[in-house]
Amino acid sequence: MKHISLLAISAIITAAAIPFGANAAPVPLSHSAGIVTNNIATMQHTIMLNAFDNFDGSMAVTMGDYSSLEPLQSGGCSPVYGKTYCKGDIYGDDATARSCGHSGGDVAASGYDWFDWRHAQDKAEFKDFDKIKSNYDLISLGFSSDPKKLSHGFSQYGGFGGVALGREKGDDFKLTENGGYIGLYNGYHIGGFNITGAADVGVLFSDTKSDMTDYDFTNLWVGAAINTSYNIMLGSKFTLQPGVYLGYTWIYSDGYESATGNDISIDSAHMFEVTPFLRALLSMGGDWYAAASARYVFNFNAGGDTKVAGAKIPELELKDYVEYGLSIEKGIDRFNMAISLYRHDGGLTGWAGGINLRYIF
C-alpha cells in the first residue's frame, strides 16, 4: 500500500478539525496551490483595472467634453491632458497652444504608451483560517490606439503585458512566485457612459519552501473582465463616476509530488469577482488632478480542490474586502504622471500603491 506521509495525515486532520474550529487554524503547507490561486485572482483585479484606467488616458480626459473630438490627422485641434493643441503645435510647427473646450480636457489627441508599477503589502484572510502575509509587485507596459470618433463619443483599443512577482509567508513555509501576462482591451465612451472589456493570459512559476521540503509547481491562467461606469459632470471642476467591475479568471495548476512521494493534485479553479465602485475626480488647475475611489470586492470561486494522497482538503476562500484610495495626476505637454495609494480592509488588510506614466506618440 502506498505510504501516507505526515503531510497527508496533517491535511486529513485539518479537514476534520475545521468544522469545529473558529478562524483559528493556521494555513498548512498543503494549501500552497490554493494560496497561489487566490493571489492570481487578486493580481488580476489590479491588472485589469490598470488597463481600464488607461482607456480614457488620464483623469483630464475623464472630466472632458467629448463632443469636440477632432483627430490630429485631420489637421484640426485636439486636447492633450487638459489643453487643446493644433496639429502644428504637437509637432513643433507652431510654439503657441490654444485652449478650447471643457476646462478638464476633451479627449486624448492620439494614441499613447504607458508604464505602470503597483506594489501591494497585505495580510490575506481565508475563511476558517488564520491570516498570512501576502505581497506582490506588478510591472506593466501598454499602448493605446488613436481614438476613433463615434456619435457622442469615441472608441479605443490597446494592449498590455508585464511581469508579476509574488511572496507569501505562512506559519512554517514561504512561497515565491515569478511570471508574466499579456492581454488586449477595447473600450467605448458614448454620452458619458464608459464600457471597457479586456482579456489576458498569464503564467506563474511558484516555489514553496519549508524546513522539511522545497518544491515547485506552475499555474496558468486565462482571464476576462468588463468595466462599466458613467461620468456625472458636476460643473467644470468636479466629476462623479459610479460603476461596476465584473471579472472571471480560470486557473490551472500542474500539481506536484511531495518529498515523500505523495501526489498533490489540484483541480482547475474558476474565480469570479463583482466590484461596485465610486470615483470622485477634481480638477485643481494648472493641469493638476486628484481622484478618490472606493470599491467593495465580492469574491466567488468554484473548483480548485486540492487532494493529498487522494484525500480532499478544505479549499481556501478569500474573504470579501474593501479598497479605497487617493490618486494625484499631473499633465506636462505630451507627458502625464500619476501616483496612487490604496488601503485594503477585510479579506485583505494592508496597503497598495504605485505610479503610472503616459506618453502621447
Coordinates of C-alpha atoms in Angstrom, one line a residue:
M1 CA 0.0 0.0 0.0
K2 CA 1.3 3.5 -0.8
H3 CA 3.0 5.2 2.0
I4 CA 0.9 8.0 3.6
S5 CA 3.2 10.9 4.6
L6 CA 3.0 13.2 7.6
L7 CA 1.9 15.9 5.1
A8 CA -1.2 13.8 4.1
I9 CA -2.0 12.9 7.7
S10 CA -1.9 16.6 8.7
A11 CA -4.1 17.5 5.8
I12 CA -6.7 14.9 6.8
I13 CA -6.6 16.1 10.4
T14 CA -7.0 19.7 9.3
A15 CA -10.0 18.7 7.2
A16 CA -11.7 17.0 10.1
A17 CA -10.9 19.7 12.6
I18 CA -12.0 22.8 10.6
P19 CA -15.8 22.4 11.2
F20 CA -15.1 22.5 15.0
G21 CA -12.7 25.5 14.9
A22 CA -13.5 29.2 14.5
N23 CA -11.0 31.0 12.3
A24 CA -8.1 29.6 14.3
A25 CA -6.4 27.1 12.1
P26 CA -3.0 28.1 10.5
V27 CA -2.8 27.7 6.8
P28 CA -1.0 24.4 6.2
L29 CA 1.8 23.7 3.7
S30 CA -0.6 21.5 1.7
H31 CA -2.6 24.7 0.8
S32 CA 0.3 26.3 -1.2
A33 CA -1.5 25.9 -4.5
G34 CA -4.7 27.4 -3.1
I35 CA -2.7 30.4 -1.8
V36 CA -1.3 31.0 -5.3
T37 CA -4.7 30.6 -6.9
N38 CA -6.2 33.3 -4.7
N39 CA -3.2 35.5 -5.3
I40 CA -3.6 35.3 -9.0
A41 CA -7.2 36.4 -8.7
T42 CA -6.1 39.3 -6.5
M43 CA -3.4 40.3 -9.0
Q44 CA -5.9 40.1 -11.9
H45 CA -8.0 42.7 -10.1
T46 CA -5.2 45.1 -10.3
I47 CA -4.0 44.1 -13.8
M48 CA -7.4 44.6 -15.4
L49 CA -8.2 47.8 -13.5
N50 CA -4.8 49.2 -14.7
A51 CA -5.9 48.5 -18.3
F52 CA -9.3 50.1 -17.8
D53 CA -7.8 53.2 -16.1
N54 CA -5.7 53.7 -19.2
F55 CA -8.7 53.5 -21.5
D56 CA -9.5 57.2 -21.1
G57 CA -5.8 58.1 -20.9
S58 CA -6.0 60.4 -17.9
M59 CA -8.2 62.0 -15.3
A60 CA -8.3 65.1 -17.5
V61 CA -9.9 63.1 -20.3
T62 CA -12.4 61.5 -18.0
M63 CA -13.5 65.0 -17.0
G64 CA -13.7 66.2 -20.6
D65 CA -16.3 67.2 -23.1
Y66 CA -16.1 64.6 -25.9
S67 CA -18.3 66.5 -28.3
S68 CA -15.3 68.3 -29.9
L69 CA -13.3 65.2 -30.8
E70 CA -11.2 66.0 -33.9
P71 CA -8.2 63.7 -34.6
L72 CA -4.8 65.3 -35.3
Q73 CA -4.7 63.5 -38.6
S74 CA -7.5 65.8 -39.9
G75 CA -5.5 68.9 -39.1
G76 CA -8.0 70.1 -36.5
C77 CA -7.4 70.9 -32.8
S78 CA -7.4 68.1 -30.2
P79 CA -6.8 68.3 -26.5
V80 CA -3.8 66.8 -24.7
Y81 CA -4.2 66.3 -21.0
G82 CA -6.4 69.2 -20.3
K83 CA -5.1 71.6 -23.0
T84 CA -6.0 71.8 -26.7
Y85 CA -3.3 71.8 -29.3
C86 CA -3.5 72.0 -33.1
K87 CA -1.7 69.7 -35.4
G88 CA 1.2 72.1 -35.9
D89 CA 1.6 72.7 -32.2
I90 CA 2.0 69.0 -31.5
Y91 CA 4.7 68.5 -34.0
G92 CA 6.6 71.8 -33.2
D93 CA 5.4 73.8 -36.2
D94 CA 4.0 76.5 -34.0
A95 CA 5.1 77.3 -30.5
T96 CA 1.7 78.5 -29.4
A97 CA -1.1 76.4 -27.9
R98 CA -4.7 77.5 -28.0
S99 CA -7.1 76.3 -25.2
C100 CA -10.7 75.5 -26.1
G101 CA -13.5 73.2 -24.9
H102 CA -14.2 71.9 -21.4
S103 CA -11.6 73.1 -18.8
G104 CA -11.0 69.4 -17.9
G105 CA -9.9 68.5 -21.5
D106 CA -11.8 66.8 -24.3
V107 CA -10.2 63.5 -25.5
A108 CA -6.7 62.2 -25.9
A109 CA -5.2 63.7 -29.1
S110 CA -3.6 60.5 -30.2
G111 CA -2.5 57.0 -29.1
Y112 CA -0.1 56.7 -26.2
D113 CA 2.3 54.4 -24.5
W114 CA 2.0 53.8 -20.7
F115 CA 4.0 52.3 -17.9
D116 CA 2.6 51.2 -14.5
W117 CA 4.1 49.8 -11.4
R118 CA 2.0 48.6 -8.5
H119 CA 3.0 47.2 -5.1
A120 CA 0.7 45.6 -2.5
Q121 CA 1.6 44.5 1.0
D122 CA -1.3 42.8 2.8
K123 CA -2.4 40.2 5.2
A124 CA -4.8 37.8 3.4
E125 CA -7.5 36.1 5.4
F126 CA -9.2 33.0 4.2
K127 CA -12.5 31.5 5.5
D128 CA -11.8 29.2 8.6
F129 CA -8.0 30.0 8.5
D130 CA -5.6 32.5 10.0
K131 CA -4.2 35.4 8.1
I132 CA -0.9 35.1 6.1
K133 CA 1.4 37.8 4.8
S134 CA 0.9 38.4 1.1
N135 CA 2.8 40.8 -1.1
Y136 CA 3.1 41.3 -4.9
D137 CA 4.6 43.6 -7.5
L138 CA 3.1 44.2 -11.0
I139 CA 5.2 45.9 -13.6
S140 CA 3.1 46.7 -16.8
L141 CA 3.7 48.2 -20.2
G142 CA 0.9 49.1 -22.6
F143 CA -0.3 51.1 -25.5
S144 CA -3.5 52.7 -26.7
S145 CA -4.5 53.3 -30.3
D146 CA -5.7 56.6 -31.8
P147 CA -9.3 57.2 -30.6
K148 CA -12.0 56.6 -33.2
K149 CA -14.7 59.2 -33.3
L150 CA -18.2 57.9 -32.7
S151 CA -21.5 59.8 -32.4
H152 CA -21.4 61.5 -29.0
G153 CA -18.1 59.7 -28.1
F154 CA -15.2 57.6 -29.2
S155 CA -13.8 54.1 -29.1
Q156 CA -10.2 53.0 -28.4
Y157 CA -8.3 49.7 -28.2
G158 CA -4.9 48.8 -26.7
G159 CA -2.7 46.1 -25.4
F160 CA -0.7 45.4 -22.3
G161 CA 1.8 42.9 -20.8
G162 CA 4.0 42.7 -17.8
V163 CA 5.8 40.9 -15.0
A164 CA 4.2 39.5 -11.8
L165 CA 6.1 38.8 -8.6
G166 CA 4.5 37.4 -5.5
R167 CA 5.6 36.5 -2.0
E168 CA 3.6 34.8 0.8
K169 CA 4.5 33.6 4.3
G170 CA 2.6 31.1 6.4
D171 CA 3.4 29.9 9.9
D172 CA 6.0 27.4 8.7
F173 CA 6.6 27.9 5.0
K174 CA 7.3 30.6 2.4
L175 CA 6.1 31.0 -1.2
T176 CA 7.6 32.9 -4.0
E177 CA 6.1 33.4 -7.5
N178 CA 7.5 34.8 -10.7
G179 CA 5.7 35.1 -14.0
G180 CA 4.1 37.3 -16.6
Y181 CA 1.0 38.1 -18.6
I182 CA -0.2 39.7 -21.8
G183 CA -3.6 41.0 -22.9
L184 CA -5.8 43.2 -25.0
Y185 CA -8.5 45.7 -24.1
N186 CA -11.2 47.7 -26.0
G187 CA -13.4 50.5 -24.8
Y188 CA -16.2 52.8 -25.8
H189 CA -17.3 56.1 -24.4
I190 CA -20.7 57.2 -25.5
G191 CA -22.6 60.1 -24.0
G192 CA -20.9 59.8 -20.6
F193 CA -21.1 56.0 -20.4
N194 CA -17.8 54.1 -20.3
I195 CA -17.8 50.4 -21.3
T196 CA -14.5 48.6 -21.4
G197 CA -13.6 44.9 -21.8
A198 CA -10.2 43.1 -21.5
A199 CA -8.8 39.6 -21.7
D200 CA -5.4 38.2 -20.8
V201 CA -3.3 35.1 -20.4
G202 CA -0.6 34.5 -17.9
V203 CA 1.8 32.1 -16.2
L204 CA 3.2 31.9 -12.7
F205 CA 6.1 29.7 -11.6
S206 CA 5.9 29.0 -7.8
D207 CA 8.4 27.8 -5.3
T208 CA 7.4 26.6 -1.8
K209 CA 9.9 26.2 0.9
S210 CA 9.8 24.9 4.5
D211 CA 12.3 23.4 6.9
M212 CA 11.4 20.0 5.6
T213 CA 10.8 20.4 1.9
D214 CA 11.2 22.5 -1.3
Y215 CA 9.1 22.0 -4.4
D216 CA 7.9 23.9 -7.5
F217 CA 4.7 24.0 -9.5
T218 CA 3.3 26.1 -12.3
N219 CA 0.0 27.9 -12.7
L220 CA -1.6 29.1 -16.0
W221 CA -4.5 31.5 -16.2
V222 CA -6.9 33.0 -18.7
G223 CA -9.0 35.9 -17.6
A224 CA -11.6 38.3 -18.9
A225 CA -13.3 41.4 -17.3
I226 CA -15.7 44.2 -18.1
N227 CA -15.9 47.6 -16.5
T228 CA -18.9 49.9 -16.9
S229 CA -19.2 53.4 -15.5
Y230 CA -20.9 56.7 -16.0
N231 CA -19.4 60.2 -15.8
I232 CA -21.6 62.7 -13.9
M233 CA -20.2 66.2 -14.5
L234 CA -20.9 68.5 -11.6
G235 CA -19.6 71.7 -13.0
S236 CA -16.2 72.1 -14.7
K237 CA -14.1 71.1 -11.7
F238 CA -15.8 68.0 -10.2
T239 CA -16.9 64.7 -11.7
L240 CA -18.5 61.6 -10.0
Q241 CA -18.0 58.2 -11.7
P242 CA -20.1 55.3 -10.3
G243 CA -19.6 51.9 -11.9
V244 CA -19.4 48.1 -11.6
Y245 CA -16.5 45.8 -12.4
L246 CA -17.0 42.1 -13.3
G247 CA -14.1 39.7 -13.6
Y248 CA -13.6 36.0 -14.3
T249 CA -10.3 34.0 -14.2
W250 CA -9.7 30.3 -15.0
I251 CA -6.6 29.0 -13.3
Y252 CA -4.8 25.7 -13.9
S253 CA -2.1 24.1 -11.7
D254 CA 0.0 21.2 -12.8
G255 CA 0.3 19.8 -9.2
Y256 CA 3.4 18.2 -7.9
E257 CA 4.9 15.3 -5.9
S258 CA 5.7 15.7 -2.2
A259 CA 9.1 14.9 -0.7
T260 CA 7.7 11.5 0.5
G261 CA 6.3 10.6 -2.9
N262 CA 2.6 11.5 -2.5
D263 CA 0.8 13.1 -5.4
I264 CA -0.6 16.6 -4.8
S265 CA -3.3 17.2 -7.4
I266 CA -5.2 20.5 -7.9
D267 CA -8.4 20.9 -9.9
S268 CA -8.8 23.9 -12.2
A269 CA -10.2 26.9 -10.4
H270 CA -12.9 29.4 -11.5
M271 CA -12.5 32.8 -9.8
F272 CA -15.3 35.4 -10.0
E273 CA -15.3 39.0 -8.9
V274 CA -18.1 41.5 -8.6
T275 CA -17.0 45.0 -7.6
P276 CA -19.2 48.1 -7.4
F277 CA -17.3 51.3 -7.1
L278 CA -17.5 55.1 -6.9
R279 CA -14.8 57.5 -8.0
A280 CA -14.7 61.3 -7.5
L281 CA -12.4 63.5 -9.6
L282 CA -11.3 67.0 -9.0
S283 CA -9.6 69.5 -11.4
M284 CA -7.3 71.6 -9.3
G285 CA -5.9 73.9 -12.1
G286 CA -2.5 74.0 -13.7
D287 CA -3.1 70.5 -15.2
W288 CA -3.3 69.0 -11.7
Y289 CA -6.0 66.5 -10.9
A290 CA -7.0 64.4 -7.9
A291 CA -9.3 61.4 -7.5
A292 CA -10.7 59.5 -4.5
S293 CA -12.2 56.0 -5.1
A294 CA -13.9 53.3 -3.1
R295 CA -14.6 49.7 -4.1
Y296 CA -16.2 46.7 -2.4
V297 CA -14.7 43.4 -3.8
F298 CA -17.0 40.4 -3.7
N299 CA -15.1 37.2 -4.3
F300 CA -16.6 33.9 -5.5
N301 CA -14.9 30.7 -6.5
A302 CA -15.6 27.2 -7.8
G303 CA -13.3 24.2 -8.2
G304 CA -9.7 24.5 -7.2
D305 CA -9.9 21.5 -4.9
T306 CA -6.6 20.0 -3.6
K307 CA -6.1 16.3 -2.9
V308 CA -3.2 15.0 -0.9
A309 CA -2.7 11.2 -1.4
G310 CA -6.3 11.1 -2.6
A311 CA -7.7 12.9 0.4
K312 CA -9.5 16.1 -0.4
I313 CA -8.6 19.1 1.9
P314 CA -10.7 22.2 2.5
E315 CA -10.4 24.8 -0.2
L316 CA -9.2 28.3 0.6
E317 CA -11.8 31.1 0.2
L318 CA -10.6 34.6 0.3
K319 CA -13.0 36.9 2.1
D320 CA -14.5 40.0 0.6
Y321 CA -12.7 43.2 1.1
V322 CA -12.9 47.0 0.7
E323 CA -10.4 49.0 -1.3
Y324 CA -10.3 52.8 -1.1
G325 CA -7.6 55.3 -2.1
L326 CA -6.4 58.6 -3.5
S327 CA -4.6 59.4 -6.7
I328 CA -2.9 62.6 -7.9
E329 CA -2.1 63.4 -11.6
K330 CA -0.1 66.0 -13.4
G331 CA 0.0 66.7 -17.1
I332 CA 3.1 68.2 -18.8
D333 CA 2.6 68.7 -22.5
R334 CA 2.8 65.2 -24.0
F335 CA 3.6 63.5 -20.7
N336 CA 1.3 62.5 -17.9
M337 CA 2.2 61.2 -14.5
A338 CA 0.0 59.8 -11.6
I339 CA 0.7 58.4 -8.2
S340 CA -1.8 56.3 -6.2
L341 CA -2.2 55.0 -2.6
Y342 CA -4.8 52.5 -1.6
R343 CA -6.0 50.9 1.7
H344 CA -7.4 47.4 2.0
D345 CA -9.7 46.1 4.8
G346 CA -11.5 42.8 5.3
G347 CA -10.2 39.7 3.5
L348 CA -7.1 41.7 2.6
T349 CA -5.7 44.1 5.2
G350 CA -2.9 46.4 4.2
W351 CA -1.7 49.0 1.7
A352 CA -1.1 49.2 -2.0
G353 CA 0.3 51.9 -4.3
G354 CA 2.1 52.7 -7.4
I355 CA 2.9 55.1 -10.2
N356 CA 1.7 55.5 -13.8
L357 CA 3.4 57.3 -16.7
R358 CA 1.9 58.0 -20.2
Y359 CA 3.4 59.5 -23.3
I360 CA 1.4 60.6 -26.4
F361 CA 3.0 59.5 -29.6

